[in-house]
PDB file of C-alpha atoms in Angstrom:
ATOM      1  CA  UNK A  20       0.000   0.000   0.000  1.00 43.00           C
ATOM      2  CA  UNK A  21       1.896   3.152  -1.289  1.00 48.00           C
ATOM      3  CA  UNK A  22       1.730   5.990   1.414  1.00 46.00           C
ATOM      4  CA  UNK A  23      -1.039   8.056  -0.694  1.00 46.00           C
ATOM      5  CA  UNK A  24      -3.325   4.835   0.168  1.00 82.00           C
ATOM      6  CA  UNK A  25      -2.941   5.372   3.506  1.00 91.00           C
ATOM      7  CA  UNK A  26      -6.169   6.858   5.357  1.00 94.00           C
ATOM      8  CA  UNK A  27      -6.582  10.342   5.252  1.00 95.00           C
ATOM      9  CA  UNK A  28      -6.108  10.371   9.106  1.00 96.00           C
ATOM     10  CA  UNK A  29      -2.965   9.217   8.962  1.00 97.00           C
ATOM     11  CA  UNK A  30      -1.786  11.376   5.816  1.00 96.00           C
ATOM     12  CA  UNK A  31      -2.741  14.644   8.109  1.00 97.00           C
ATOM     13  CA  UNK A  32      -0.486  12.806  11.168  1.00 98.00           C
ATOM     14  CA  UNK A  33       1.762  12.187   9.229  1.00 98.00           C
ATOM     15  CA  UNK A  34       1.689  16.169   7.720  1.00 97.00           C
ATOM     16  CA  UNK A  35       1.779  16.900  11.539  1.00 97.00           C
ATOM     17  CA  UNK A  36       5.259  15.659  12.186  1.00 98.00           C
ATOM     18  CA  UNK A  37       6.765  17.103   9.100  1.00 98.00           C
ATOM     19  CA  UNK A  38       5.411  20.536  10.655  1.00 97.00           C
ATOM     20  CA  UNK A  39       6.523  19.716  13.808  1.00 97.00           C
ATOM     21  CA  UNK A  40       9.994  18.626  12.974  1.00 96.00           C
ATOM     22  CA  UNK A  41      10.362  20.846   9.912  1.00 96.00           C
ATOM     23  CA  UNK A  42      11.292  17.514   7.747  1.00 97.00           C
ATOM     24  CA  UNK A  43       9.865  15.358   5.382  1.00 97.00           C
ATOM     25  CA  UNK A  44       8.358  11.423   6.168  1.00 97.00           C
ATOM     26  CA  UNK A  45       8.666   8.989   3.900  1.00 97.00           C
ATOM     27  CA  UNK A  46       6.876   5.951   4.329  1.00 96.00           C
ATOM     28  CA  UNK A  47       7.738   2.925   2.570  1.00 95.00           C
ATOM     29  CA  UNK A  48       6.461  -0.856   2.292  1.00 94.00           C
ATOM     30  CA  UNK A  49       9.642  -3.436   3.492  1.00 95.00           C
ATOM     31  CA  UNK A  50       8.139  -7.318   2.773  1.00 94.00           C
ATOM     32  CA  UNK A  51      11.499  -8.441   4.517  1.00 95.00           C
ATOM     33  CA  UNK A  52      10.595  -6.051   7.917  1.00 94.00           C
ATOM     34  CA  UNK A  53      11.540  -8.244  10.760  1.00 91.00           C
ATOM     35  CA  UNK A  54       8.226  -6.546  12.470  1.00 92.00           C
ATOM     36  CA  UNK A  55       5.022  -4.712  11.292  1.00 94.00           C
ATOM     37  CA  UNK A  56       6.517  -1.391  11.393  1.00 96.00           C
ATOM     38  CA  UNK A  57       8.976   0.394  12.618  1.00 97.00           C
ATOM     39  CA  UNK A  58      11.030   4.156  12.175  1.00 97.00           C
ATOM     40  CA  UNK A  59      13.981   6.040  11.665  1.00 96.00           C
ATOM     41  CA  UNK A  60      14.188   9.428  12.933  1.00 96.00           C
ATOM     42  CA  UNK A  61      16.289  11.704  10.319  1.00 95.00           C
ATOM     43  CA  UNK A  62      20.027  12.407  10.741  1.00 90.00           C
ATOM     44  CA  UNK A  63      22.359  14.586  10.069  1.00 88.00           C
ATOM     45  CA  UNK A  64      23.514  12.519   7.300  1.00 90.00           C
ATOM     46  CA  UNK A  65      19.825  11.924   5.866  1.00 93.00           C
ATOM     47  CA  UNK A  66      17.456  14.723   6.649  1.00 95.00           C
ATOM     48  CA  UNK A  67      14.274  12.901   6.411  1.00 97.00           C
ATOM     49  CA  UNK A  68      12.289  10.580   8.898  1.00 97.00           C
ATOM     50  CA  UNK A  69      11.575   7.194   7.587  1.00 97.00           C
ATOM     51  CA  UNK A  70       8.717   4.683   8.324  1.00 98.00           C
ATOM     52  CA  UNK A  71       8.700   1.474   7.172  1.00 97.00           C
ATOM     53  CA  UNK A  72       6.188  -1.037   7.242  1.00 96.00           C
ATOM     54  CA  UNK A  73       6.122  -4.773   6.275  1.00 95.00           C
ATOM     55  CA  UNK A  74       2.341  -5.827   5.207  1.00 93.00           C
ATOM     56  CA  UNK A  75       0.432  -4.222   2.781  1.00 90.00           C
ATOM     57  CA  UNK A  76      -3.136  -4.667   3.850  1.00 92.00           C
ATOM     58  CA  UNK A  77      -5.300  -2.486   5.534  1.00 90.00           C
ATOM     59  CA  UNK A  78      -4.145  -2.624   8.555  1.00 93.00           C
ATOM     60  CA  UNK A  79      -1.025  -1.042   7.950  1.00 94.00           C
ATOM     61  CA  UNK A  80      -2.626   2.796   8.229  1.00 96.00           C
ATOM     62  CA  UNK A  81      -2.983   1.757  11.852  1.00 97.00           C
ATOM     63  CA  UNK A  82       0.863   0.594  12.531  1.00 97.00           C
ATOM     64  CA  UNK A  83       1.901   3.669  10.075  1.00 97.00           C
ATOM     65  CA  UNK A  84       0.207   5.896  12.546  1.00 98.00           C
ATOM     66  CA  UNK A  85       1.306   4.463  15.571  1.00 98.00           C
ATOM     67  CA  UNK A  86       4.913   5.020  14.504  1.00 98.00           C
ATOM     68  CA  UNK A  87       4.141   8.773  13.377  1.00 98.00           C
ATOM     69  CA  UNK A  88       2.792   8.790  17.072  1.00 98.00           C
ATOM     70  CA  UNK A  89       5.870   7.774  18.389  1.00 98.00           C
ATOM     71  CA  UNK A  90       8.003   9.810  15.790  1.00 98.00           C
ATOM     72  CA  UNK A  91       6.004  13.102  16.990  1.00 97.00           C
ATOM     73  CA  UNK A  92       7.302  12.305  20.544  1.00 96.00           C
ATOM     74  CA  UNK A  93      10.883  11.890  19.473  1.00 96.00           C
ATOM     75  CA  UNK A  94      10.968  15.292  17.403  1.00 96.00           C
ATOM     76  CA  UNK A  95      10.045  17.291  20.283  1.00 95.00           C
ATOM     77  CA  UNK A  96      12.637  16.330  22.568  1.00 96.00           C
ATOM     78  CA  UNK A  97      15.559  18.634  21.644  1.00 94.00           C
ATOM     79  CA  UNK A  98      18.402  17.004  19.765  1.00 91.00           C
ATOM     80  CA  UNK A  99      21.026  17.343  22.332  1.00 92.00           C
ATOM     81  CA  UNK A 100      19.074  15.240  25.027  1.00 94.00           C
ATOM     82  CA  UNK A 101      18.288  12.955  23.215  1.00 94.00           C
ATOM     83  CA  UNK A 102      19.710   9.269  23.256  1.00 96.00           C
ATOM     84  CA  UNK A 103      19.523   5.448  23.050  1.00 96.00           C
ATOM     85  CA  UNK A 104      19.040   2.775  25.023  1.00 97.00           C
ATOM     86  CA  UNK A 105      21.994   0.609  24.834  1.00 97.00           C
ATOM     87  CA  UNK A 106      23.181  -2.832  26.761  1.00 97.00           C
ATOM     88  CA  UNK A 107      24.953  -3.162  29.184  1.00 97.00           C
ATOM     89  CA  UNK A 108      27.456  -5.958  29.496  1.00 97.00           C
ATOM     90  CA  UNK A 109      27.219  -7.258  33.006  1.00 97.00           C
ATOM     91  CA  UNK A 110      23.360  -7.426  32.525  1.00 97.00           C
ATOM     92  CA  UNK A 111      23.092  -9.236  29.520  1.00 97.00           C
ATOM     93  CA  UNK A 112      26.435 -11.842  30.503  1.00 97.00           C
ATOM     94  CA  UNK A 113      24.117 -12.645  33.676  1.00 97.00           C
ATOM     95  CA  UNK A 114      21.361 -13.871  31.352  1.00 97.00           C
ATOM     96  CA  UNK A 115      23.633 -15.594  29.268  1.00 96.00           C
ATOM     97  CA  UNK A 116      25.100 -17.118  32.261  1.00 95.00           C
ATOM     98  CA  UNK A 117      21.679 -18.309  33.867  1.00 95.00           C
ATOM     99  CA  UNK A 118      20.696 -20.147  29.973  1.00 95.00           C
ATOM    100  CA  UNK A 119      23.793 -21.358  30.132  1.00 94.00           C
ATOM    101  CA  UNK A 120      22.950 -23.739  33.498  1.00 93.00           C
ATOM    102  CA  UNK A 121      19.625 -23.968  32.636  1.00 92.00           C
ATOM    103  CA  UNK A 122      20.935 -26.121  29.085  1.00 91.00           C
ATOM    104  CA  UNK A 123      24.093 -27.760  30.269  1.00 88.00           C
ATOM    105  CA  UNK A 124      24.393 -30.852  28.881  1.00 83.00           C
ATOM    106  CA  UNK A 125      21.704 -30.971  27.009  1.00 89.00           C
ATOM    107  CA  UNK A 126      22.928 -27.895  23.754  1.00 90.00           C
ATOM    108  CA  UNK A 127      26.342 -26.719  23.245  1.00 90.00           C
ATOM    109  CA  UNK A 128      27.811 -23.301  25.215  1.00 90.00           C
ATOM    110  CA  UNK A 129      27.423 -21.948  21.667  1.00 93.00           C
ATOM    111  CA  UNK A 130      23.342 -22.425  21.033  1.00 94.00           C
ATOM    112  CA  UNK A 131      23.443 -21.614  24.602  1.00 93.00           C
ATOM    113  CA  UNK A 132      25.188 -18.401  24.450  1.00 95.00           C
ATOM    114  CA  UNK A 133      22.969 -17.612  21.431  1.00 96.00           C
ATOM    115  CA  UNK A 134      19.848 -18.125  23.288  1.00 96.00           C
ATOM    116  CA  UNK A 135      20.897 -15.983  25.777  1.00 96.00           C
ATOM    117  CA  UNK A 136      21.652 -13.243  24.129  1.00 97.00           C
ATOM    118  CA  UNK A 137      18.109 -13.647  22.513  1.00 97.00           C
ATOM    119  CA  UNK A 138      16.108 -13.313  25.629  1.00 97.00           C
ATOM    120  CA  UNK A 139      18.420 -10.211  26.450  1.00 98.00           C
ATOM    121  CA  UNK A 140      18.223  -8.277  23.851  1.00 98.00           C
ATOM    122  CA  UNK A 141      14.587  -9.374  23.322  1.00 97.00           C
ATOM    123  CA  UNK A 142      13.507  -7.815  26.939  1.00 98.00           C
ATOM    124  CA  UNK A 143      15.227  -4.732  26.354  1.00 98.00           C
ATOM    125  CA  UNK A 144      13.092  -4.171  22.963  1.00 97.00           C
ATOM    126  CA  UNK A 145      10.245  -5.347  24.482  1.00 98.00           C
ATOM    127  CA  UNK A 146      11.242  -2.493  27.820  1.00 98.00           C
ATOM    128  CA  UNK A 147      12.391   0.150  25.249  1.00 98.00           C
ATOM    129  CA  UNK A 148       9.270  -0.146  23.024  1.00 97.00           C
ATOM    130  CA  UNK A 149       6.333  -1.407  25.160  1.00 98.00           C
ATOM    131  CA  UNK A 150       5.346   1.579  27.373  1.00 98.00           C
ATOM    132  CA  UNK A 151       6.073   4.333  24.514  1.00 98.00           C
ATOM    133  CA  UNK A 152       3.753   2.229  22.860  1.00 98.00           C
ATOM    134  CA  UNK A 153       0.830   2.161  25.259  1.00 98.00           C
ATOM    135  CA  UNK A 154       0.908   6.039  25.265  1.00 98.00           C
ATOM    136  CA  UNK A 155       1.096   5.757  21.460  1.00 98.00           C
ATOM    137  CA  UNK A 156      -1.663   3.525  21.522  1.00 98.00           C
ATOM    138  CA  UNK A 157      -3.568   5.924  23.912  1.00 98.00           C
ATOM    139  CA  UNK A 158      -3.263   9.293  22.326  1.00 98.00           C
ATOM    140  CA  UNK A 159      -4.154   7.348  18.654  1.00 98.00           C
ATOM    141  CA  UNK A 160      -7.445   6.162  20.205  1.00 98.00           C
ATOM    142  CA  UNK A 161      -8.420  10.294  21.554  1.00 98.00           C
ATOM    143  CA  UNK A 162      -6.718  11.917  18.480  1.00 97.00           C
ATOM    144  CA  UNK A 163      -7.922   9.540  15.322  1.00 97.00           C
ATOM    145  CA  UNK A 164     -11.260   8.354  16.123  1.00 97.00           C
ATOM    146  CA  UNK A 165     -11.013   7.094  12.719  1.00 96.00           C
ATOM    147  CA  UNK A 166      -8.684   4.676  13.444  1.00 97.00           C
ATOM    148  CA  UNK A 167     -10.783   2.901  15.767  1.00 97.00           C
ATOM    149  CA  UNK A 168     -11.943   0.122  13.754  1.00 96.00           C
ATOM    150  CA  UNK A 169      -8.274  -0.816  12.315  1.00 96.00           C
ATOM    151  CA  UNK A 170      -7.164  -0.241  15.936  1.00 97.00           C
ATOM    152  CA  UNK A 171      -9.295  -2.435  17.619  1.00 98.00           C
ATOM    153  CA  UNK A 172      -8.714  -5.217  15.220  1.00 97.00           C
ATOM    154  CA  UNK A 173      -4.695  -4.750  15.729  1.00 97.00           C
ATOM    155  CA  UNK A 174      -4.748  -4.797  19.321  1.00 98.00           C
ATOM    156  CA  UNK A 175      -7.071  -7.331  19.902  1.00 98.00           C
ATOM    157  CA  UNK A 176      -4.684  -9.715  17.308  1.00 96.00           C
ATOM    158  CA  UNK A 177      -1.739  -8.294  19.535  1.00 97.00           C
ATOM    159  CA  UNK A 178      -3.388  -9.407  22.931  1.00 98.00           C
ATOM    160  CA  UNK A 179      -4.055 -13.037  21.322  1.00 97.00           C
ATOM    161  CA  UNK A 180      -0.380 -13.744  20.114  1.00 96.00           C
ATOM    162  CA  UNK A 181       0.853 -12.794  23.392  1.00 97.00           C
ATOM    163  CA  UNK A 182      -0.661 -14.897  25.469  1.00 97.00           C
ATOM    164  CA  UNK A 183       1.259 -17.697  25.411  1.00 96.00           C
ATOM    165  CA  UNK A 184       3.806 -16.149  26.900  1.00 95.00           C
ATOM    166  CA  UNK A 185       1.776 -17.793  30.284  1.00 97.00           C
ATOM    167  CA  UNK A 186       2.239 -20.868  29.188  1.00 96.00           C
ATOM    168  CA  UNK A 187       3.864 -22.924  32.091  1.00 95.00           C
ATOM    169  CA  UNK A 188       6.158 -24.448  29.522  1.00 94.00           C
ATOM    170  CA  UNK A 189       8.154 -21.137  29.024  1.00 94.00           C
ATOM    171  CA  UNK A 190       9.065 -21.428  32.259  1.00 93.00           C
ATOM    172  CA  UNK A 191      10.951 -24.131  31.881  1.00 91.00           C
ATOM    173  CA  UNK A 192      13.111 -22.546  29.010  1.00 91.00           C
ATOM    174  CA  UNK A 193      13.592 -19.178  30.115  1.00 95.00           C
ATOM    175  CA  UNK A 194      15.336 -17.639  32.472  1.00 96.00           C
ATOM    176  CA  UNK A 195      12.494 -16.573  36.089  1.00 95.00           C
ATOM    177  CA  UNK A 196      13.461 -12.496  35.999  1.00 96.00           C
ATOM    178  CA  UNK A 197      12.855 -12.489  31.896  1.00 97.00           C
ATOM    179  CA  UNK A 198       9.830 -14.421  32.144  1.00 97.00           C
ATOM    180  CA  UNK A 199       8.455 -12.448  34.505  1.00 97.00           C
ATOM    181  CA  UNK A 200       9.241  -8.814  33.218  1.00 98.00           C
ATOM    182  CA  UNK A 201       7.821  -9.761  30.015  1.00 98.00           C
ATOM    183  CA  UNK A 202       4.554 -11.151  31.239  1.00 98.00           C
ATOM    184  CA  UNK A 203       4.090  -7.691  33.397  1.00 98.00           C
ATOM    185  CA  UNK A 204       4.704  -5.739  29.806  1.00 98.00           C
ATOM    186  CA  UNK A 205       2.347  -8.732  28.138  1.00 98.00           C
ATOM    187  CA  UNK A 206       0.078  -7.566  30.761  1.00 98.00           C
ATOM    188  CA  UNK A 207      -0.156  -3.807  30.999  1.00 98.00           C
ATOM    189  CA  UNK A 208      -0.586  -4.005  26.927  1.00 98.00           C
ATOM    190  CA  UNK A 209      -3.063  -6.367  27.836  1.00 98.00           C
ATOM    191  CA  UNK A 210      -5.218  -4.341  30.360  1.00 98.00           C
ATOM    192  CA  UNK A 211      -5.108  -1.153  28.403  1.00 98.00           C
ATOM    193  CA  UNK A 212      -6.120  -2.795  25.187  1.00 98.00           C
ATOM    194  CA  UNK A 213      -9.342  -4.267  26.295  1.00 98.00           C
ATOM    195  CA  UNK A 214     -10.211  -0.862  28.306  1.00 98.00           C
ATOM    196  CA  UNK A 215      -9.550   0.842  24.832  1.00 98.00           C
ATOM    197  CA  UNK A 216     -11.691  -1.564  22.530  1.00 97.00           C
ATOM    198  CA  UNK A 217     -14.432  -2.277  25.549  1.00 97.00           C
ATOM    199  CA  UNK A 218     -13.329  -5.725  25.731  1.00 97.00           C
ATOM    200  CA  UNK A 219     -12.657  -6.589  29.581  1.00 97.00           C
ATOM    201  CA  UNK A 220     -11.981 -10.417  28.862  1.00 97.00           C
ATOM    202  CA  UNK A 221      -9.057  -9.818  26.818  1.00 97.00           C
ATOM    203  CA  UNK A 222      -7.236  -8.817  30.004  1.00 98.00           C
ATOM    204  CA  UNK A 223      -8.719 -12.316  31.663  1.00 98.00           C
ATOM    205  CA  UNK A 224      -5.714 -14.471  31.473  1.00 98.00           C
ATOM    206  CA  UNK A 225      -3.257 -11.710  33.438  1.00 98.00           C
ATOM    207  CA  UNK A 226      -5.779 -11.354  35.616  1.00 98.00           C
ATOM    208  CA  UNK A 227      -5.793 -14.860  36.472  1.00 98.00           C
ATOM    209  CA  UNK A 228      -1.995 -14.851  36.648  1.00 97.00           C
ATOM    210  CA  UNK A 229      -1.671 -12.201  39.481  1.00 98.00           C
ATOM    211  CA  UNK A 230      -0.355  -9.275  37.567  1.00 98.00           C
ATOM    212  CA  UNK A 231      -3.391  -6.925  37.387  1.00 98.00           C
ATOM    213  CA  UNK A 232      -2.027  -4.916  40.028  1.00 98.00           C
ATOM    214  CA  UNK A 233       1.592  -4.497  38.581  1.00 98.00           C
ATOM    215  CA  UNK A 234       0.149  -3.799  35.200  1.00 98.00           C
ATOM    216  CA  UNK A 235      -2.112  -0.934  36.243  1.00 98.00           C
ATOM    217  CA  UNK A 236       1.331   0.386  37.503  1.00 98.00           C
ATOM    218  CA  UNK A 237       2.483   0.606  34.432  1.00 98.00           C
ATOM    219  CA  UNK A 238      -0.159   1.678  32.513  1.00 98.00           C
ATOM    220  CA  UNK A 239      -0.300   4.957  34.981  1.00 98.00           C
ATOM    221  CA  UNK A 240       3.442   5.513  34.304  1.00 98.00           C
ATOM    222  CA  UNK A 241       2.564   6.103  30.714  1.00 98.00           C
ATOM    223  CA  UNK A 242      -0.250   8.872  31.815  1.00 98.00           C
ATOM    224  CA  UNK A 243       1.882  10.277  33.946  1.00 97.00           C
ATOM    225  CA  UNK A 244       2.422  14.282  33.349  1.00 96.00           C
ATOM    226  CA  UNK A 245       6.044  14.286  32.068  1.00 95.00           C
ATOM    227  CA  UNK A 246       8.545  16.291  33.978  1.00 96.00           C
ATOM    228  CA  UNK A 247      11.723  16.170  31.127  1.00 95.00           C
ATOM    229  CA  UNK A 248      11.754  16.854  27.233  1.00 95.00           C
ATOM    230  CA  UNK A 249      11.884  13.094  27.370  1.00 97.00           C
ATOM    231  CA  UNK A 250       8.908  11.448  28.654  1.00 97.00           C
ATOM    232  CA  UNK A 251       9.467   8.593  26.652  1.00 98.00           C
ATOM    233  CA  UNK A 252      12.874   7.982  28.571  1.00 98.00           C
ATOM    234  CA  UNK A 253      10.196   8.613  32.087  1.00 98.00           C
ATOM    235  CA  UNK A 254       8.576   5.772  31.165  1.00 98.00           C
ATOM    236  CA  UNK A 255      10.886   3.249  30.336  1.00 98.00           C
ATOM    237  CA  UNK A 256      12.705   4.753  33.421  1.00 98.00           C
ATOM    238  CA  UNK A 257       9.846   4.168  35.351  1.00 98.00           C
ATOM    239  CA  UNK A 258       8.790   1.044  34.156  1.00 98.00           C
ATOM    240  CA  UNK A 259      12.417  -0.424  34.621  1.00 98.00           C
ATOM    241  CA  UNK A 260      11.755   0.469  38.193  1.00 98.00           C
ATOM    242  CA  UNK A 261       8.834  -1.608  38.919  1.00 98.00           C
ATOM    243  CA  UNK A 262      10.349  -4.704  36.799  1.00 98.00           C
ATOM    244  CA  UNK A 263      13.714  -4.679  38.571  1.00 98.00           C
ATOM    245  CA  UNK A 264      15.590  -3.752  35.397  1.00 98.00           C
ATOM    246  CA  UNK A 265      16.817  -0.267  36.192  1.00 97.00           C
ATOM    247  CA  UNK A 266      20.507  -1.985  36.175  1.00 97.00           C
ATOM    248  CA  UNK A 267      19.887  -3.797  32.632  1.00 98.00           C
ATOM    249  CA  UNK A 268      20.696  -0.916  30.769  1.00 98.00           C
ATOM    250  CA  UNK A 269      22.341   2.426  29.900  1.00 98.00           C
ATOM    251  CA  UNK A 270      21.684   5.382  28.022  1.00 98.00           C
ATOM    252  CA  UNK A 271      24.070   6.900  25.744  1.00 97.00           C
ATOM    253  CA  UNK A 272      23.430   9.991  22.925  1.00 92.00           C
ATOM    254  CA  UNK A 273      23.262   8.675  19.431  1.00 85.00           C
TER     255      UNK A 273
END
């Protein structure tokens, strides 16, 4: 879908940012995207913003809007504060560590290593990009009414593939302090999505699980009135906090 089939709602967000940040968006259709969308703030070396999606079905107006939600965040925070989270080596050797005695004896220190570094770097996506997304998520539902169908559809979808993740299974083949930070995310997604699409019984299966309480944490991080140009940074700050993963992590400029 090239970007002048995208919904008119998300052309004029999309016109917003360029306003806003006083550059161009290009939007573009990867098949090969590793995910359903994602973006790439301009540089000094290219001065436009980039968003890329991977499916071209309707759908994709939704996840091209939610990363023009998140781009409009990132273009207000002035250049000079702004940065990345990055790893940080004694955090991620611990994980790789714990898989390693979890699988010895039973896959090489190789696969091992290799699935360590998975779960790693797959928490700190899931910490970078979870509670930016809620707000995202949020402010698309009170800003584009017109989105609501689409949205309801993709978060709904969202909910379903997660839950799995409390399967008793993955317990077995994951390190406890991974497993448990990503079912709290899983969770807070979880409750906000069926408040959003007036579907309590998506949030059901956390419920049962015991993390209602830690997940309406979260949730109220992301509402929280920011008190930096960064309030993206706040809530994965924040959220770090109440997962135990404050020391997981560093932030450096780009």
């Amino acid at each position: 879908m090239p970007a002048h089939a995208l919904l008119p709602a998300v052309n004029r967000l999309l016109q917003q940012v360029e306003e806003v940040s006083g550059l161009p968006v290009a939007v573009a259709q990867q098949a090969d995207l590793g995910t359903l969308a994602t973006v790439r703030p301009a540089t000094e070396g290219y001065q436009a913003h980039l968003i890329a999606y991977r499916d071209a079905d309707e759908a994709s107006s939704y996840h091209v809007a939610f990363e023009a939600a998140l781009l409009l965040r990132i273009v207000q925070v002035p250049p000079e504060q702004r940065v990345n989270l990055t790893e940080k080596r004694e955090a991620r050797e611990k994980v790789v560590a714990q898989v390693e005695k979890m699988f010895k004896g039973s896959i090489g220190l190789a696969q091992a290593r290799q699935a360590g570094l998975r779960f790693y770097d797959g928490l700190m996506l899931q910490l970078r990009s979870t509670g930016p997304g809620l707000w995202a998520d949020r402010w698309l539902f009170e800003q584009l009414p017109e989105l609501r169908g689409l949205q309801a559809a993709v978060l709904q979808g969202q909910v379903q593939q997660n839950v799995p993740c409390l399967n008793a299974e993955v317990d077995k083949m994951s390190p406890a302090a991974v497993v448990k930070a990503s079912r709290a995310m899983n969770a807070a997604y979880a409750f906000q999505a069926a408040e959003l699409v007036g579907i309590p019984p998506l949030a059901i299966p956390y419920q049962a699980a015991g993390f209602e309480a830690l997940a309406r944490e979260l949730i109220a991080l992301t509402r929280a009135e920011p008190t930096t140009a960064d309030p993206d940074r706040e809530i994965i700050d924040g959220w770090a906090e109440k997962l135990g993963l404050s020391r997981w992590y560093v932030w450096k400029t780009p």
